[in-house]
Each structure stands twice: as structure tokens, then as C-alpha cells.
């Protein structure tokens, strides 16, 4: 594949409920229907295999960097980040790379 | 897709050379030819779009958790980790999830 991939991992703050985590996943899953630049969108919670793992990950694929930037800055994406993610984030790790 | 995905991000220590980073990528790229449990294997260096991003990422897909564990503990993988990755890692973030 030739494209551009965004990967983000999160640790949630202590006391985050499963309801809050499910809400994040549900809201993010709506974005591919709203933001046409998203080519593939995969997310999930840690399987609990390794100690020290992050809690949640998102892997999103785009045609190119511009398409990623359109997603990053899209109001529907920002609304999910601001309303559902930022309030429960303890730590975030991210990277973007050409695939 | 139904499978099991491993995602790992790294920050390299200050002073890490591009040669060392290229060596990590080259050695990892040999693993799909050696470890039959690897279904898909994608890796790359940060594109430099966002400040604070990690330096390097690996996204590896497996049929299931057992296949991932076979990879994680495979001597050829451990050798790359011990010889080329561990000496230059400043920070590591990882997660495994069902896709």
C-alpha cells in the first residue's frame, strides 16, 4: 500500500469507566462515515497480554499527508477529541508515517 | 479482518544515528521471511508532521494471540530487539488488540 498512516495510543486516567471508554470507541467509529478522507480506521482496547501496555489505540489510513491533515483538523474529529477523549487522557503517544 | 494486532512506538535516545535507525528497520524487515506467524508487517519513521511524535512505529498483524506470542518470543525477533533496538530506546509505547 502507498499511503499515510496515523497511529495514536492512549492511557486513560484512573477512575475512567468502561462506559467512558466505550463512548470514545463509539464516537470514533462514526468518523469514517463523516470524514471522507479516512481510508481505513481500526481501533481497539488493550488485550491485556503484556504489562505496561497502553489502554487504547487507533490506526487510521489515508491516501496522503493532506488527507490526514484534513482528518486531524476536521470539526467532527476535534469535537470527539475535545468532548470524549481529552477529559480522560492520562498519556498519549502518536506518530504518522508513510506506508 | 479478524485477527490480532501488535503496535509498538519508540523514541530513540539522543545521539542515535540515522544508520542505527536504518539498521533497526532493515533487521525488522527480515522477520516476516523468518517468522511464519507474521501476517502483515508495517513499519516507519515519523513523518515530522506533529510536534511530540514518537520516532518509529511498528504495526504487526497476526491470526490470533498465540501467533503474536510466537512472534514476540521468537529467537530471531528477540535477537533484533536485544542487539539493535534496546541499545537505542529512550521510550517505548505498545499495545495489542483484537482487530
PDB file of C-alpha atoms in Angstrom:
ATOM      1  CA  UNK A   1       0.000   0.000   0.000  1.00  0.00           C
ATOM      2  CA  UNK A   2       1.137   3.527  -0.614  1.00  0.00           C
ATOM      3  CA  UNK A   3      -0.423   5.872   1.822  1.00  0.00           C
ATOM      4  CA  UNK A   4      -0.101   7.787   5.030  1.00  0.00           C
ATOM      5  CA  UNK A   5      -0.840   6.297   8.437  1.00  0.00           C
ATOM      6  CA  UNK A   6      -1.636   7.904  11.767  1.00  0.00           C
ATOM      7  CA  UNK A   7      -1.234   5.872  14.960  1.00  0.00           C
ATOM      8  CA  UNK A   8      -2.266   7.102  18.407  1.00  0.00           C
ATOM      9  CA  UNK A   9      -2.218   5.291  21.750  1.00  0.00           C
ATOM     10  CA  UNK A  10      -3.789   6.433  24.965  1.00  0.00           C
ATOM     11  CA  UNK A  11      -3.636   5.703  28.661  1.00  0.00           C
ATOM     12  CA  UNK A  12      -6.793   6.708  30.446  1.00  0.00           C
ATOM     13  CA  UNK A  13      -6.800   8.442  33.816  1.00  0.00           C
ATOM     14  CA  UNK A  14      -7.541   6.355  36.869  1.00  0.00           C
ATOM     15  CA  UNK A  15     -11.232   6.114  37.515  1.00  0.00           C
ATOM     16  CA  UNK A  16     -12.172   6.124  33.823  1.00  0.00           C
ATOM     17  CA  UNK A  17     -15.251   3.919  33.458  1.00  0.00           C
ATOM     18  CA  UNK A  18     -15.819   1.272  30.826  1.00  0.00           C
ATOM     19  CA  UNK A  19     -18.773   3.398  29.773  1.00  0.00           C
ATOM     20  CA  UNK A  20     -16.480   6.332  29.031  1.00  0.00           C
ATOM     21  CA  UNK A  21     -14.096   4.096  27.085  1.00  0.00           C
ATOM     22  CA  UNK A  22     -16.940   2.586  25.093  1.00  0.00           C
ATOM     23  CA  UNK A  23     -18.206   6.064  24.327  1.00  0.00           C
ATOM     24  CA  UNK A  24     -14.832   7.055  22.874  1.00  0.00           C
ATOM     25  CA  UNK A  25     -14.788   3.974  20.644  1.00  0.00           C
ATOM     26  CA  UNK A  26     -18.381   4.508  19.537  1.00  0.00           C
ATOM     27  CA  UNK A  27     -17.852   8.191  18.698  1.00  0.00           C
ATOM     28  CA  UNK A  28     -14.642   7.497  16.792  1.00  0.00           C
ATOM     29  CA  UNK A  29     -16.346   4.731  14.817  1.00  0.00           C
ATOM     30  CA  UNK A  30     -18.783   7.320  13.476  1.00  0.00           C
ATOM     31  CA  UNK A  31     -15.984   9.364  11.895  1.00  0.00           C
ATOM     32  CA  UNK A  32     -15.352   7.249   8.770  1.00  0.00           C
ATOM     33  CA  UNK A  33     -18.966   7.940   7.836  1.00  0.00           C
ATOM     34  CA  UNK A  34     -18.429  11.671   8.230  1.00  0.00           C
ATOM     35  CA  UNK A  35     -14.855  12.356   7.106  1.00  0.00           C
ATOM     36  CA  UNK A  36     -14.395  11.085   3.563  1.00  0.00           C
ATOM     37  CA  UNK A  37     -10.590  11.269   3.731  1.00  0.00           C
ATOM     38  CA  UNK A  38     -10.462   8.239   6.064  1.00  0.00           C
ATOM     39  CA  UNK A  39      -9.487   5.184   4.025  1.00  0.00           C
ATOM     40  CA  UNK A  40      -9.218   2.635   6.845  1.00  0.00           C
ATOM     41  CA  UNK A  41      -9.914   3.036  10.526  1.00  0.00           C
ATOM     42  CA  UNK A  42      -9.019   0.466  13.170  1.00  0.00           C
ATOM     43  CA  UNK A  43      -9.292   0.882  16.915  1.00  0.00           C
ATOM     44  CA  UNK A  44      -9.312  -1.236  19.997  1.00  0.00           C
ATOM     45  CA  UNK A  45      -8.679  -1.671  23.694  1.00  0.00           C
ATOM     46  CA  UNK A  46      -5.641  -3.432  25.087  1.00  0.00           C
ATOM     47  CA  UNK A  47      -5.950  -7.220  25.087  1.00  0.00           C
ATOM     48  CA  UNK A  48      -4.113  -7.478  28.407  1.00  0.00           C
ATOM     49  CA  UNK A  49      -1.269  -9.641  27.153  1.00  0.00           C
ATOM     50  CA  UNK A  50       1.686  -7.540  28.250  1.00  0.00           C
ATOM     51  CA  UNK A  51       2.170  -5.495  31.426  1.00  0.00           C
ATOM     52  CA  UNK A  52       2.674  -1.781  30.840  1.00  0.00           C
ATOM     53  CA  UNK A  53       0.661  -1.703  27.650  1.00  0.00           C
ATOM     54  CA  UNK A  54      -1.363   1.376  26.746  1.00  0.00           C
ATOM     55  CA  UNK A  55      -5.155   1.206  27.127  1.00  0.00           C
ATOM     56  CA  UNK A  56      -6.445   2.125  23.688  1.00  0.00           C
ATOM     57  CA  UNK A  57      -5.120   2.501  20.152  1.00  0.00           C
ATOM     58  CA  UNK A  58      -6.248   3.985  16.873  1.00  0.00           C
ATOM     59  CA  UNK A  59      -4.690   3.187  13.487  1.00  0.00           C
ATOM     60  CA  UNK A  60      -6.004   5.354  10.655  1.00  0.00           C
ATOM     61  CA  UNK A  61      -5.013   5.195   6.985  1.00  0.00           C
ATOM     62  CA  UNK A  62      -5.171   7.980   4.428  1.00  0.00           C
ATOM     63  CA  UNK A  63      -4.185   8.479   0.819  1.00  0.00           C
ATOM     64  CA  UNK A  64      -1.568  11.055   1.737  1.00  0.00           C
ATOM     65  CA  UNK A  65      -0.477  13.587   4.316  1.00  0.00           C
ATOM     66  CA  UNK A  66      -3.005  16.175   3.187  1.00  0.00           C
ATOM     67  CA  UNK A  67      -5.829  13.701   3.692  1.00  0.00           C
ATOM     68  CA  UNK A  68      -4.552  13.001   7.199  1.00  0.00           C
ATOM     69  CA  UNK A  69      -4.414  16.732   7.959  1.00  0.00           C
ATOM     70  CA  UNK A  70      -7.996  17.127   6.752  1.00  0.00           C
ATOM     71  CA  UNK A  71      -8.990  14.409   9.252  1.00  0.00           C
ATOM     72  CA  UNK A  72      -6.849  15.820  12.068  1.00  0.00           C
ATOM     73  CA  UNK A  73      -8.408  19.233  11.762  1.00  0.00           C
ATOM     74  CA  UNK A  74     -11.955  18.179  10.847  1.00  0.00           C
ATOM     75  CA  UNK A  75     -14.534  19.706  13.230  1.00  0.00           C
ATOM     76  CA  UNK A  76     -16.239  16.328  13.788  1.00  0.00           C
ATOM     77  CA  UNK A  77     -12.922  14.799  14.827  1.00  0.00           C
ATOM     78  CA  UNK A  78     -11.996  17.723  17.034  1.00  0.00           C
ATOM     79  CA  UNK A  79     -15.393  17.504  18.735  1.00  0.00           C
ATOM     80  CA  UNK A  80     -14.818  13.838  19.673  1.00  0.00           C
ATOM     81  CA  UNK A  81     -11.316  14.646  20.924  1.00  0.00           C
ATOM     82  CA  UNK A  82     -12.410  17.642  22.959  1.00  0.00           C
ATOM     83  CA  UNK A  83     -15.567  16.157  24.398  1.00  0.00           C
ATOM     84  CA  UNK A  84     -14.787  12.462  24.922  1.00  0.00           C
ATOM     85  CA  UNK A  85     -11.035  11.851  24.738  1.00  0.00           C
ATOM     86  CA  UNK A  86      -9.202  14.795  26.281  1.00  0.00           C
ATOM     87  CA  UNK A  87     -11.136  14.617  29.593  1.00  0.00           C
ATOM     88  CA  UNK A  88      -9.925  11.053  30.250  1.00  0.00           C
ATOM     89  CA  UNK A  89      -6.402  11.050  28.751  1.00  0.00           C
ATOM     90  CA  UNK A  90      -3.507  10.474  31.114  1.00  0.00           C
ATOM     91  CA  UNK A  91      -0.903   9.848  28.425  1.00  0.00           C
ATOM     92  CA  UNK A  92      -0.846   9.917  24.630  1.00  0.00           C
ATOM     93  CA  UNK A  93       1.702   8.534  22.172  1.00  0.00           C
ATOM     94  CA  UNK A  94       1.421   9.179  18.453  1.00  0.00           C
ATOM     95  CA  UNK A  95       3.244   9.043  15.160  1.00  0.00           C
ATOM     96  CA  UNK A  96       2.500   9.497  11.462  1.00  0.00           C
ATOM     97  CA  UNK A  97       4.369   7.677   8.715  1.00  0.00           C
ATOM     98  CA  UNK A  98       4.344   6.930   5.032  1.00  0.00           C
ATOM     99  CA  UNK A  99       3.244   3.349   4.375  1.00  0.00           C
TER     100      UNK A  99
ATOM    101  CA  UNK B   1     -10.382  -8.522   9.234  1.00  0.00           C
ATOM    102  CA  UNK B   2     -10.419 -10.782  12.259  1.00  0.00           C
ATOM    103  CA  UNK B   3      -7.032 -11.004  13.815  1.00  0.00           C
ATOM    104  CA  UNK B   4      -4.692  -9.782  16.468  1.00  0.00           C
ATOM    105  CA  UNK B   5      -2.563  -6.666  16.127  1.00  0.00           C
ATOM    106  CA  UNK B   6       0.577  -5.556  17.909  1.00  0.00           C
ATOM    107  CA  UNK B   7       1.580  -1.877  17.793  1.00  0.00           C
ATOM    108  CA  UNK B   8       4.834  -0.520  19.213  1.00  0.00           C
ATOM    109  CA  UNK B   9       6.254   3.005  19.089  1.00  0.00           C
ATOM    110  CA  UNK B  10       9.737   4.073  20.045  1.00  0.00           C
ATOM    111  CA  UNK B  11      11.634   7.210  20.868  1.00  0.00           C
ATOM    112  CA  UNK B  12      15.351   6.837  20.274  1.00  0.00           C
ATOM    113  CA  UNK B  13      17.957   8.153  22.642  1.00  0.00           C
ATOM    114  CA  UNK B  14      19.682  11.401  21.767  1.00  0.00           C
ATOM    115  CA  UNK B  15      22.663  10.804  19.543  1.00  0.00           C
ATOM    116  CA  UNK B  16      21.090   7.866  17.718  1.00  0.00           C
ATOM    117  CA  UNK B  17      22.358   7.960  14.145  1.00  0.00           C
ATOM    118  CA  UNK B  18      20.285   7.530  11.011  1.00  0.00           C
ATOM    119  CA  UNK B  19      22.463   4.499  10.347  1.00  0.00           C
ATOM    120  CA  UNK B  20      21.314   2.896  13.593  1.00  0.00           C
ATOM    121  CA  UNK B  21      17.689   3.674  12.788  1.00  0.00           C
ATOM    122  CA  UNK B  22      18.025   2.267   9.289  1.00  0.00           C
ATOM    123  CA  UNK B  23      19.602  -0.869  10.745  1.00  0.00           C
ATOM    124  CA  UNK B  24      16.595  -1.402  13.021  1.00  0.00           C
ATOM    125  CA  UNK B  25      14.206  -1.060  10.090  1.00  0.00           C
ATOM    126  CA  UNK B  26      16.300  -3.366   7.890  1.00  0.00           C
ATOM    127  CA  UNK B  27      16.606  -6.067  10.551  1.00  0.00           C
ATOM    128  CA  UNK B  28      12.896  -5.944  11.363  1.00  0.00           C
ATOM    129  CA  UNK B  29      12.007  -6.194   7.682  1.00  0.00           C
ATOM    130  CA  UNK B  30      13.783  -9.557   7.582  1.00  0.00           C
ATOM    131  CA  UNK B  31      11.465 -11.043  10.218  1.00  0.00           C
ATOM    132  CA  UNK B  32       8.411 -11.761   8.026  1.00  0.00           C
ATOM    133  CA  UNK B  33      10.663 -14.036   5.989  1.00  0.00           C
ATOM    134  CA  UNK B  34      11.729 -15.891   9.128  1.00  0.00           C
ATOM    135  CA  UNK B  35       8.685 -15.939  11.419  1.00  0.00           C
ATOM    136  CA  UNK B  36       5.786 -17.534   9.594  1.00  0.00           C
ATOM    137  CA  UNK B  37       3.219 -16.297  12.105  1.00  0.00           C
ATOM    138  CA  UNK B  38       3.565 -12.709  10.818  1.00  0.00           C
ATOM    139  CA  UNK B  39       0.621 -11.936   8.529  1.00  0.00           C
ATOM    140  CA  UNK B  40       1.317  -8.264   7.838  1.00  0.00           C
ATOM    141  CA  UNK B  41       4.187  -6.108   8.960  1.00  0.00           C
ATOM    142  CA  UNK B  42       4.336  -2.340   8.576  1.00  0.00           C
ATOM    143  CA  UNK B  43       6.954  -0.022   9.980  1.00  0.00           C
ATOM    144  CA  UNK B  44       8.161   3.512   9.510  1.00  0.00           C
ATOM    145  CA  UNK B  45       9.836   6.606  10.841  1.00  0.00           C
ATOM    146  CA  UNK B  46       7.923   9.682  11.909  1.00  0.00           C
ATOM    147  CA  UNK B  47       6.910  11.937   9.032  1.00  0.00           C
ATOM    148  CA  UNK B  48       7.531  15.056  11.100  1.00  0.00           C
ATOM    149  CA  UNK B  49       4.021  16.447  10.861  1.00  0.00           C
ATOM    150  CA  UNK B  50       3.234  16.881  14.550  1.00  0.00           C
ATOM    151  CA  UNK B  51       5.494  18.034  17.387  1.00  0.00           C
ATOM    152  CA  UNK B  52       5.984  15.487  20.144  1.00  0.00           C
ATOM    153  CA  UNK B  53       5.514  12.488  17.881  1.00  0.00           C
ATOM    154  CA  UNK B  54       7.423   9.281  18.533  1.00  0.00           C
ATOM    155  CA  UNK B  55      10.334   8.422  16.220  1.00  0.00           C
ATOM    156  CA  UNK B  56       9.458   4.970  14.922  1.00  0.00           C
ATOM    157  CA  UNK B  57       6.464   2.649  14.777  1.00  0.00           C
ATOM    158  CA  UNK B  58       5.751  -0.979  14.043  1.00  0.00           C
ATOM    159  CA  UNK B  59       2.295  -2.394  13.264  1.00  0.00           C
ATOM    160  CA  UNK B  60       2.215  -6.190  13.041  1.00  0.00           C
ATOM    161  CA  UNK B  61      -0.797  -8.390  12.282  1.00  0.00           C
ATOM    162  CA  UNK B  62      -1.347 -11.984  13.307  1.00  0.00           C
ATOM    163  CA  UNK B  63      -4.099 -14.552  13.030  1.00  0.00           C
ATOM    164  CA  UNK B  64      -4.591 -14.640  16.782  1.00  0.00           C
ATOM    165  CA  UNK B  65      -2.979 -14.011  20.152  1.00  0.00           C
ATOM    166  CA  UNK B  66      -0.987 -17.254  20.050  1.00  0.00           C
ATOM    167  CA  UNK B  67       0.562 -16.289  16.730  1.00  0.00           C
ATOM    168  CA  UNK B  68       1.552 -12.925  18.214  1.00  0.00           C
ATOM    169  CA  UNK B  69       3.133 -14.650  21.219  1.00  0.00           C
ATOM    170  CA  UNK B  70       5.099 -16.932  18.898  1.00  0.00           C
ATOM    171  CA  UNK B  71       6.464 -13.789  17.218  1.00  0.00           C
ATOM    172  CA  UNK B  72       7.099 -11.947  20.484  1.00  0.00           C
ATOM    173  CA  UNK B  73       9.160 -14.801  21.867  1.00  0.00           C
ATOM    174  CA  UNK B  74      10.808 -15.943  18.627  1.00  0.00           C
ATOM    175  CA  UNK B  75      14.626 -16.029  18.938  1.00  0.00           C
ATOM    176  CA  UNK B  76      15.083 -14.093  15.680  1.00  0.00           C
ATOM    177  CA  UNK B  77      12.836 -11.316  16.980  1.00  0.00           C
ATOM    178  CA  UNK B  78      14.469 -11.256  20.397  1.00  0.00           C
ATOM    179  CA  UNK B  79      17.876 -11.011  18.724  1.00  0.00           C
ATOM    180  CA  UNK B  80      16.852  -7.884  16.793  1.00  0.00           C
ATOM    181  CA  UNK B  81      15.359  -6.359  19.928  1.00  0.00           C
ATOM    182  CA  UNK B  82      18.366  -7.114  22.102  1.00  0.00           C
ATOM    183  CA  UNK B  83      21.039  -6.195  19.583  1.00  0.00           C
ATOM    184  CA  UNK B  84      19.593  -3.280  17.600  1.00  0.00           C
ATOM    185  CA  UNK B  85      16.580  -1.821  19.400  1.00  0.00           C
ATOM    186  CA  UNK B  86      17.161  -1.933  23.151  1.00  0.00           C
ATOM    187  CA  UNK B  87      20.519  -0.093  22.972  1.00  0.00           C
ATOM    188  CA  UNK B  88      18.894   2.983  21.392  1.00  0.00           C
ATOM    189  CA  UNK B  89      15.433   3.056  23.017  1.00  0.00           C
ATOM    190  CA  UNK B  90      14.609   6.052  25.198  1.00  0.00           C
ATOM    191  CA  UNK B  91      10.886   5.372  25.411  1.00  0.00           C
ATOM    192  CA  UNK B  92       8.538   2.634  24.205  1.00  0.00           C
ATOM    193  CA  UNK B  93       4.749   2.568  23.951  1.00  0.00           C
ATOM    194  CA  UNK B  94       2.890  -0.569  22.969  1.00  0.00           C
ATOM    195  CA  UNK B  95      -0.487  -2.231  22.862  1.00  0.00           C
ATOM    196  CA  UNK B  96      -2.071  -5.399  21.472  1.00  0.00           C
ATOM    197  CA  UNK B  97      -5.688  -5.625  20.385  1.00  0.00           C
ATOM    198  CA  UNK B  98      -8.164  -7.810  18.587  1.00  0.00           C
ATOM    199  CA  UNK B  99      -8.945  -6.426  15.140  1.00  0.00           C
TER     200      UNK B  99
END
